[in-house]
GROMACS .gro file of C-alpha atoms in nm:
model
  403
    1UNK     CA    1   9.918  11.199  10.933
    2UNK     CA    2   9.905  10.818  10.884
    3UNK     CA    3   9.823  10.564  11.215
    4UNK     CA    4  10.167  10.415  11.218
    5UNK     CA    5  10.355  10.791  11.343
    6UNK     CA    6  10.031  10.821  11.589
    7UNK     CA    7  10.057  10.516  11.759
    8UNK     CA    8  10.410  10.547  11.769
    9UNK     CA    9  10.448  10.863  11.892
   10UNK     CA   10  10.190  10.755  12.153
   11UNK     CA   11  10.323  10.384  12.263
   12UNK     CA   12  10.684  10.471  12.232
   13UNK     CA   13  10.683  10.580  12.647
   14UNK     CA   14  10.547  10.341  12.729
   15UNK     CA   15  10.758  10.050  12.519
   16UNK     CA   16  11.066  10.213  12.635
   17UNK     CA   17  10.980  10.159  13.018
   18UNK     CA   18  10.867   9.797  12.974
   19UNK     CA   19  11.205   9.808  12.766
   20UNK     CA   20  11.403   9.945  13.069
   21UNK     CA   21  11.185   9.755  13.381
   22UNK     CA   22  11.229   9.418  13.152
   23UNK     CA   23  11.553   9.465  13.063
   24UNK     CA   24  11.718   9.248  12.697
   25UNK     CA   25  11.367   9.124  12.704
   26UNK     CA   26  11.135   9.331  12.711
   27UNK     CA   27  11.300   9.555  12.468
   28UNK     CA   28  11.321   9.253  12.213
   29UNK     CA   29  10.930   9.246  12.230
   30UNK     CA   30  10.844   9.604  12.221
   31UNK     CA   31  11.138   9.613  11.891
   32UNK     CA   32  10.854   9.334  11.757
   33UNK     CA   33  10.528   9.594  11.856
   34UNK     CA   34  10.698   9.896  11.707
   35UNK     CA   35  10.759   9.658  11.312
   36UNK     CA   36  10.470   9.501  11.401
   37UNK     CA   37  10.243   9.822  11.379
   38UNK     CA   38  10.460  10.010  11.147
   39UNK     CA   39  10.349   9.829  10.896
   40UNK     CA   40   9.983   9.953  10.875
   41UNK     CA   41   9.859   9.861  10.510
   42UNK     CA   42   9.681   9.586  10.581
   43UNK     CA   43   9.519   9.766  10.968
   44UNK     CA   44   9.480  10.088  10.681
   45UNK     CA   45   9.319   9.880  10.459
   46UNK     CA   46   9.009   9.733  10.668
   47UNK     CA   47   8.936  10.036  10.843
   48UNK     CA   48   8.892  10.220  10.547
   49UNK     CA   49   8.656   9.850  10.376
   50UNK     CA   50   8.498   9.923  10.744
   51UNK     CA   51   8.449  10.317  10.752
   52UNK     CA   52   8.307  10.295  10.405
   53UNK     CA   53   7.999  10.047  10.505
   54UNK     CA   54   7.900  10.216  10.758
   55UNK     CA   55   7.885  10.505  10.592
   56UNK     CA   56   7.718  10.372  10.275
   57UNK     CA   57   7.544  10.110  10.400
   58UNK     CA   58   7.484  10.185  10.747
   59UNK     CA   59   7.363  10.570  10.641
   60UNK     CA   60   7.059  10.415  10.503
   61UNK     CA   61   7.035  10.135  10.797
   62UNK     CA   62   6.986  10.476  10.977
   63UNK     CA   63   6.780  10.648  10.748
   64UNK     CA   64   6.544  10.342  10.768
   65UNK     CA   65   6.534  10.206  11.077
   66UNK     CA   66   6.398  10.529  11.239
   67UNK     CA   67   6.089  10.537  10.987
   68UNK     CA   68   6.005  10.156  10.998
   69UNK     CA   69   6.188  10.025  11.390
   70UNK     CA   70   6.475   9.943  11.464
   71UNK     CA   71   6.441   9.534  11.379
   72UNK     CA   72   6.207   9.644  11.033
   73UNK     CA   73   6.491   9.876  10.940
   74UNK     CA   74   6.740   9.667  11.001
   75UNK     CA   75   6.596   9.332  10.811
   76UNK     CA   76   6.469   9.550  10.490
   77UNK     CA   77   6.846   9.725  10.495
   78UNK     CA   78   6.988   9.345  10.488
   79UNK     CA   79   6.804   9.210  10.209
   80UNK     CA   80   6.874   9.520   9.989
   81UNK     CA   81   7.226   9.468  10.078
   82UNK     CA   82   7.158   9.049   9.953
   83UNK     CA   83   6.974   9.176   9.688
   84UNK     CA   84   7.320   9.362   9.579
   85UNK     CA   85   7.513   9.153   9.647
   86UNK     CA   86   7.350   8.856   9.411
   87UNK     CA   87   7.364   9.156   9.069
   88UNK     CA   88   7.639   9.191   9.159
   89UNK     CA   89   7.830   8.809   9.170
   90UNK     CA   90   7.553   8.779   8.845
   91UNK     CA   91   7.767   9.025   8.688
   92UNK     CA   92   8.073   8.952   8.793
   93UNK     CA   93   8.017   8.569   8.687
   94UNK     CA   94   7.846   8.639   8.314
   95UNK     CA   95   8.221   8.865   8.252
   96UNK     CA   96   8.470   8.731   8.454
   97UNK     CA   97   8.506   9.017   8.626
   98UNK     CA   98   8.558   9.084   8.966
   99UNK     CA   99   8.596   8.857   9.282
  100UNK     CA  100   8.757   8.550   9.055
  101UNK     CA  101   8.880   8.240   9.060
  102UNK     CA  102   9.221   8.015   8.935
  103UNK     CA  103   9.259   8.126   8.509
  104UNK     CA  104   9.250   7.841   8.256
  105UNK     CA  105   9.629   7.723   8.177
  106UNK     CA  106   9.826   7.396   8.015
  107UNK     CA  107   9.986   7.154   8.228
  108UNK     CA  108  10.222   6.954   8.092
  109UNK     CA  109  10.149   6.579   8.091
  110UNK     CA  110  10.391   6.397   7.894
  111UNK     CA  111  10.789   6.445   7.766
  112UNK     CA  112  10.896   6.241   7.514
  113UNK     CA  113  11.206   6.194   7.301
  114UNK     CA  114  11.212   6.081   6.978
  115UNK     CA  115  10.968   5.977   6.716
  116UNK     CA  116  10.644   5.978   6.921
  117UNK     CA  117  10.476   5.792   6.677
  118UNK     CA  118  10.660   5.462   6.752
  119UNK     CA  119  10.776   5.353   7.124
  120UNK     CA  120  11.196   5.335   7.108
  121UNK     CA  121  11.252   5.160   7.362
  122UNK     CA  122  11.004   5.110   7.752
  123UNK     CA  123  11.182   5.343   7.904
  124UNK     CA  124  11.071   5.641   7.640
  125UNK     CA  125  10.749   5.535   7.552
  126UNK     CA  126  10.570   5.779   7.450
  127UNK     CA  127  10.169   5.786   7.509
  128UNK     CA  128   9.891   5.649   7.399
  129UNK     CA  129   9.770   5.966   7.225
  130UNK     CA  130  10.056   6.030   7.007
  131UNK     CA  131  10.067   5.731   6.800
  132UNK     CA  132   9.869   5.867   6.576
  133UNK     CA  133  10.118   6.123   6.604
  134UNK     CA  134  10.322   6.268   6.192
  135UNK     CA  135  10.734   6.137   6.241
  136UNK     CA  136  10.903   6.426   6.299
  137UNK     CA  137  11.191   6.352   6.106
  138UNK     CA  138  11.191   6.577   5.762
  139UNK     CA  139  11.161   6.397   5.449
  140UNK     CA  140  11.479   6.405   5.215
  141UNK     CA  141  11.147   6.429   4.888
  142UNK     CA  142  10.782   6.526   4.905
  143UNK     CA  143  10.549   6.209   4.870
  144UNK     CA  144  10.597   5.992   5.177
  145UNK     CA  145  10.441   5.868   5.480
  146UNK     CA  146  10.744   5.815   5.669
  147UNK     CA  147  10.861   6.197   5.767
  148UNK     CA  148  10.725   6.479   5.775
  149UNK     CA  149  10.743   6.726   5.473
  150UNK     CA  150  10.966   7.031   5.466
  151UNK     CA  151  10.724   7.359   5.438
  152UNK     CA  152  11.000   7.510   5.221
  153UNK     CA  153  10.945   7.199   5.015
  154UNK     CA  154  10.602   7.285   5.042
  155UNK     CA  155  10.598   7.605   4.905
  156UNK     CA  156  10.871   7.535   4.568
  157UNK     CA  157  10.584   7.284   4.482
  158UNK     CA  158  10.280   7.407   4.519
  159UNK     CA  159  10.340   7.774   4.651
  160UNK     CA  160  10.261   8.005   4.347
  161UNK     CA  161  10.621   8.307   4.206
  162UNK     CA  162  10.514   8.591   4.461
  163UNK     CA  163  10.470   8.251   4.807
  164UNK     CA  164  10.821   8.152   4.649
  165UNK     CA  165  10.968   8.515   4.642
  166UNK     CA  166  10.846   8.539   4.954
  167UNK     CA  167  10.992   8.258   5.136
  168UNK     CA  168  11.188   8.098   4.952
  169UNK     CA  169  11.468   8.460   4.760
  170UNK     CA  170  11.780   8.537   4.858
  171UNK     CA  171  11.820   8.879   4.756
  172UNK     CA  172  12.125   8.916   4.769
  173UNK     CA  173  12.175   9.260   4.555
  174UNK     CA  174  11.960   9.403   4.745
  175UNK     CA  175  12.185   9.235   5.116
  176UNK     CA  176  12.489   9.420   4.917
  177UNK     CA  177  12.326   9.819   4.949
  178UNK     CA  178  12.250   9.811   5.255
  179UNK     CA  179  12.543   9.701   5.354
  180UNK     CA  180  12.673   9.937   5.163
  181UNK     CA  181  12.436  10.181   5.244
  182UNK     CA  182  12.517  10.160   5.647
  183UNK     CA  183  12.982  10.187   5.595
  184UNK     CA  184  12.942  10.420   5.345
  185UNK     CA  185  12.829  10.670   5.619
  186UNK     CA  186  13.008  10.625   5.824
  187UNK     CA  187  13.373  10.774   5.901
  188UNK     CA  188  13.671  10.669   5.795
  189UNK     CA  189  13.785  10.643   6.141
  190UNK     CA  190  13.433  10.466   6.292
  191UNK     CA  191  13.570  10.091   6.402
  192UNK     CA  192  13.246   9.981   6.255
  193UNK     CA  193  13.353   9.995   5.910
  194UNK     CA  194  13.406   9.737   5.675
  195UNK     CA  195  13.596   9.734   5.376
  196UNK     CA  196  13.740   9.491   5.119
  197UNK     CA  197  13.718   9.074   5.262
  198UNK     CA  198  13.544   9.223   5.567
  199UNK     CA  199  13.286   9.356   5.379
  200UNK     CA  200  13.232   9.006   5.199
  201UNK     CA  201  13.252   8.817   5.521
  202UNK     CA  202  12.904   9.076   5.664
  203UNK     CA  203  12.674   9.019   5.268
  204UNK     CA  204  12.820   8.656   5.330
  205UNK     CA  205  12.706   8.590   5.673
  206UNK     CA  206  12.393   8.770   5.603
  207UNK     CA  207  12.296   8.587   5.319
  208UNK     CA  208  12.371   8.278   5.507
  209UNK     CA  209  12.101   8.413   5.755
  210UNK     CA  210  11.887   8.464   5.585
  211UNK     CA  211  11.842   8.099   5.368
  212UNK     CA  212  11.855   7.909   5.757
  213UNK     CA  213  11.510   8.133   5.815
  214UNK     CA  214  11.395   8.034   5.446
  215UNK     CA  215  11.516   7.627   5.527
  216UNK     CA  216  11.397   7.638   5.871
  217UNK     CA  217  11.051   7.724   5.817
  218UNK     CA  218  10.781   7.553   5.974
  219UNK     CA  219  10.459   7.399   5.903
  220UNK     CA  220  10.310   7.582   6.125
  221UNK     CA  221  10.459   7.894   6.025
  222UNK     CA  222  10.298   7.836   5.690
  223UNK     CA  223  10.004   7.747   5.791
  224UNK     CA  224   9.974   8.085   5.920
  225UNK     CA  225  10.106   8.296   5.618
  226UNK     CA  226   9.966   8.001   5.335
  227UNK     CA  227   9.649   7.763   5.475
  228UNK     CA  228   9.569   7.619   5.163
  229UNK     CA  229   9.885   7.505   5.115
  230UNK     CA  230   9.902   7.282   5.421
  231UNK     CA  231   9.539   7.177   5.289
  232UNK     CA  232   9.622   7.068   4.999
  233UNK     CA  233   9.997   6.866   5.144
  234UNK     CA  234   9.746   6.681   5.395
  235UNK     CA  235   9.478   6.663   5.081
  236UNK     CA  236   9.781   6.467   4.888
  237UNK     CA  237   9.892   6.258   5.217
  238UNK     CA  238  10.233   6.395   5.248
  239UNK     CA  239  10.067   6.567   5.579
  240UNK     CA  240   9.887   6.227   5.736
  241UNK     CA  241   9.785   6.403   6.141
  242UNK     CA  242   9.581   6.126   6.200
  243UNK     CA  243   9.300   6.268   6.498
  244UNK     CA  244   9.454   6.567   6.506
  245UNK     CA  245   9.547   6.942   6.387
  246UNK     CA  246   9.830   7.126   6.303
  247UNK     CA  247   9.786   7.412   6.464
  248UNK     CA  248   9.974   7.787   6.337
  249UNK     CA  249  10.194   7.956   6.561
  250UNK     CA  250  10.009   8.271   6.656
  251UNK     CA  251   9.713   7.961   6.782
  252UNK     CA  252   9.946   7.775   6.923
  253UNK     CA  253  10.133   8.101   7.112
  254UNK     CA  254  10.041   8.017   7.500
  255UNK     CA  255  10.064   7.707   7.528
  256UNK     CA  256  10.455   7.704   7.303
  257UNK     CA  257  10.506   7.977   7.580
  258UNK     CA  258  10.407   7.715   7.871
  259UNK     CA  259  10.606   7.478   7.699
  260UNK     CA  260  10.949   7.673   7.655
  261UNK     CA  261  10.903   7.802   8.036
  262UNK     CA  262  10.877   7.415   8.146
  263UNK     CA  263  11.179   7.300   7.958
  264UNK     CA  264  11.344   7.586   8.067
  265UNK     CA  265  11.302   7.472   8.430
  266UNK     CA  266  11.294   7.142   8.360
  267UNK     CA  267  11.613   6.884   8.463
  268UNK     CA  268  11.692   6.902   8.015
  269UNK     CA  269  11.951   7.101   7.996
  270UNK     CA  270  11.830   7.399   7.820
  271UNK     CA  271  11.861   7.722   8.046
  272UNK     CA  272  12.165   7.581   8.255
  273UNK     CA  273  12.433   7.782   8.197
  274UNK     CA  274  12.430   8.105   7.945
  275UNK     CA  275  12.575   7.931   7.647
  276UNK     CA  276  12.204   7.709   7.701
  277UNK     CA  277  12.000   7.961   7.699
  278UNK     CA  278  11.686   7.977   7.475
  279UNK     CA  279  11.886   7.640   7.295
  280UNK     CA  280  11.609   7.570   7.137
  281UNK     CA  281  11.313   7.571   6.872
  282UNK     CA  282  11.022   7.523   6.869
  283UNK     CA  283  10.898   7.329   6.563
  284UNK     CA  284  10.514   7.279   6.480
  285UNK     CA  285  10.196   7.261   6.710
  286UNK     CA  286   9.967   7.008   6.731
  287UNK     CA  287   9.595   6.995   6.882
  288UNK     CA  288   9.324   6.750   6.877
  289UNK     CA  289   9.044   6.696   7.124
  290UNK     CA  290   8.795   7.030   7.258
  291UNK     CA  291   8.468   7.194   7.231
  292UNK     CA  292   8.412   7.163   6.818
  293UNK     CA  293   8.470   7.506   6.618
  294UNK     CA  294   8.333   7.610   6.346
  295UNK     CA  295   8.282   7.512   5.982
  296UNK     CA  296   8.274   7.825   5.875
  297UNK     CA  297   8.160   8.175   5.925
  298UNK     CA  298   7.795   8.147   5.804
  299UNK     CA  299   7.496   8.213   6.014
  300UNK     CA  300   7.341   7.838   6.053
  301UNK     CA  301   7.722   7.727   6.147
  302UNK     CA  302   7.783   8.004   6.390
  303UNK     CA  303   7.362   7.947   6.523
  304UNK     CA  304   7.460   7.590   6.538
  305UNK     CA  305   7.772   7.551   6.648
  306UNK     CA  306   7.680   7.765   6.963
  307UNK     CA  307   7.403   7.555   7.056
  308UNK     CA  308   7.618   7.301   7.019
  309UNK     CA  309   7.876   7.387   7.227
  310UNK     CA  310   7.655   7.545   7.519
  311UNK     CA  311   7.464   7.210   7.526
  312UNK     CA  312   7.751   7.003   7.599
  313UNK     CA  313   7.718   6.931   7.972
  314UNK     CA  314   8.100   6.907   8.050
  315UNK     CA  315   8.465   6.995   7.810
  316UNK     CA  316   8.578   6.792   7.651
  317UNK     CA  317   8.994   6.718   7.731
  318UNK     CA  318   9.176   6.976   7.494
  319UNK     CA  319   9.515   6.815   7.386
  320UNK     CA  320   9.819   7.034   7.202
  321UNK     CA  321  10.150   6.868   7.125
  322UNK     CA  322  10.436   7.151   7.095
  323UNK     CA  323  10.745   7.027   6.927
  324UNK     CA  324  11.113   7.144   6.994
  325UNK     CA  325  11.439   7.052   6.885
  326UNK     CA  326  11.733   7.183   7.050
  327UNK     CA  327  11.964   7.415   6.834
  328UNK     CA  328  12.316   7.528   6.718
  329UNK     CA  329  12.511   7.738   6.920
  330UNK     CA  330  12.663   8.023   6.809
  331UNK     CA  331  12.847   8.320   6.983
  332UNK     CA  332  12.690   8.693   6.991
  333UNK     CA  333  12.867   8.901   6.826
  334UNK     CA  334  12.897   9.262   7.001
  335UNK     CA  335  12.764   9.523   6.814
  336UNK     CA  336  12.567   9.285   6.566
  337UNK     CA  337  12.202   9.165   6.549
  338UNK     CA  338  12.111   8.779   6.727
  339UNK     CA  339  12.156   8.501   6.496
  340UNK     CA  340  11.905   8.311   6.429
  341UNK     CA  341  11.820   8.028   6.574
  342UNK     CA  342  12.018   7.676   6.308
  343UNK     CA  343  11.817   7.338   6.467
  344UNK     CA  344  12.064   7.079   6.508
  345UNK     CA  345  11.992   6.760   6.318
  346UNK     CA  346  12.129   6.507   6.520
  347UNK     CA  347  11.969   6.585   6.814
  348UNK     CA  348  11.627   6.401   6.818
  349UNK     CA  349  11.269   6.604   6.851
  350UNK     CA  350  11.109   6.691   7.241
  351UNK     CA  351  10.793   6.666   7.224
  352UNK     CA  352  10.547   6.852   7.471
  353UNK     CA  353  10.183   6.708   7.547
  354UNK     CA  354   9.959   6.927   7.708
  355UNK     CA  355   9.609   6.898   7.857
  356UNK     CA  356   9.380   7.209   7.889
  357UNK     CA  357   9.269   7.281   8.267
  358UNK     CA  358   9.009   7.522   8.273
  359UNK     CA  359   9.070   7.634   8.595
  360UNK     CA  360   8.760   7.703   8.812
  361UNK     CA  361   8.718   8.114   8.688
  362UNK     CA  362   8.451   8.269   8.719
  363UNK     CA  363   8.326   7.964   9.015
  364UNK     CA  364   8.376   8.257   9.309
  365UNK     CA  365   8.131   8.497   9.065
  366UNK     CA  366   7.886   8.157   9.066
  367UNK     CA  367   7.869   8.082   9.473
  368UNK     CA  368   7.881   8.440   9.555
  369UNK     CA  369   7.582   8.475   9.407
  370UNK     CA  370   7.427   8.143   9.518
  371UNK     CA  371   7.467   8.261   9.884
  372UNK     CA  372   7.333   8.623   9.861
  373UNK     CA  373   7.028   8.502   9.641
  374UNK     CA  374   6.980   8.314   9.945
  375UNK     CA  375   7.000   8.492  10.185
  376UNK     CA  376   6.819   8.803   9.989
  377UNK     CA  377   6.515   8.486   9.905
  378UNK     CA  378   6.471   8.418  10.349
  379UNK     CA  379   6.515   8.766  10.409
  380UNK     CA  380   6.215   8.776  10.198
  381UNK     CA  381   6.040   8.541  10.326
  382UNK     CA  382   6.136   8.723  10.679
  383UNK     CA  383   5.926   9.077  10.507
  384UNK     CA  384   5.627   8.881  10.357
  385UNK     CA  385   5.593   8.650  10.672
  386UNK     CA  386   5.608   8.973  10.910
  387UNK     CA  387   5.332   9.131  10.670
  388UNK     CA  388   5.095   8.863  10.710
  389UNK     CA  389   5.187   8.838  11.082
  390UNK     CA  390   5.136   9.266  11.088
  391UNK     CA  391   4.779   9.196  10.928
  392UNK     CA  392   4.584   8.913  11.082
  393UNK     CA  393   4.637   9.193  11.352
  394UNK     CA  394   4.524   9.418  11.200
  395UNK     CA  395   4.204   9.225  11.077
  396UNK     CA  396   4.160   8.996  11.337
  397UNK     CA  397   4.168   8.892  11.700
  398UNK     CA  398   4.387   9.168  11.899
  399UNK     CA  399   4.248   9.418  11.637
  400UNK     CA  400   4.301   9.822  11.757
  401UNK     CA  401   3.919   9.847  11.817
  402UNK     CA  402   3.764  10.096  11.648
  403UNK     CA  403   3.721  10.504  11.721
   0.00000   0.00000   0.00000
């Protein structure tokens, strides 16, 4: 039987008498008191913790106290508790478990509309850190440093035959075969079965969706699939990043999620209605700052990088820019997969500048370790002082006479 039913049974007659004597006010107070007692999650949890401490630690204290005396036994038990909490807090701080603080997050610092490398207007002045970010407008052809090269054009120019077949091919025959296989398996009376012009329209729709996926390939996605192509484009001067580093979509996943959530919640027209939800496409992500990354996986590079980064007294500021652009709204069709998001070329690019907040994930464990360590040292000092005093009394003045 839980605590709440017992208390309610015992107190109900008393509270009912109070309610009848005091009228409506007494009844209201009785109902409020019962409602507080019925919510016994905190009370039960507090009792469990107190009972556990009394049984586990109290039993040890009782045994030690009966053998050494109340004062000495209490001091020994307290020393053991503080030593145990010190070890526990050190494990918390080392492994990031137990009592935890604020986790690292990406904080949005600014949102710039348009080309971040130029000052469009006084009201839309970009942050200074975005001055060397590449122009997000796609180039009509490769080789221009005033615009951003298209990822699919890099594949077509520098990619191998296998990579071109994977990223820049529309297998119409395979699409037709899949459509025919699906509809041939349906009964003639099934309304989903398409024939003639409807079947051709379905094939054309699937081909167009595949074309959109190929054409809208981003540089961040290309870096994840073939990083040697983005490195080659940067070496040839097609992709000038300045002090920024192009990130893969996987590496910038947390930052992309934070930027998307902020854009949906901000008053920028995203997520205002059902038609506008998810109405932007994530383009590319760039990173700058932070601790230096390893150049390779060699033993010397791993050791030297670990020593250098560990010797830094503070973490350098780490910035990430996530660029998005509004997509063309397409009416979803019942029974079909959602169409792929297609970038609206008439809409400007939004650059979301974020800074990494490292939080205080291990701080609570460190503070508990420091406090427990100080109390542990104090208790040890008290035990040592007591031992010295006992030794002085046994060997010096006041010692018990030899019989």
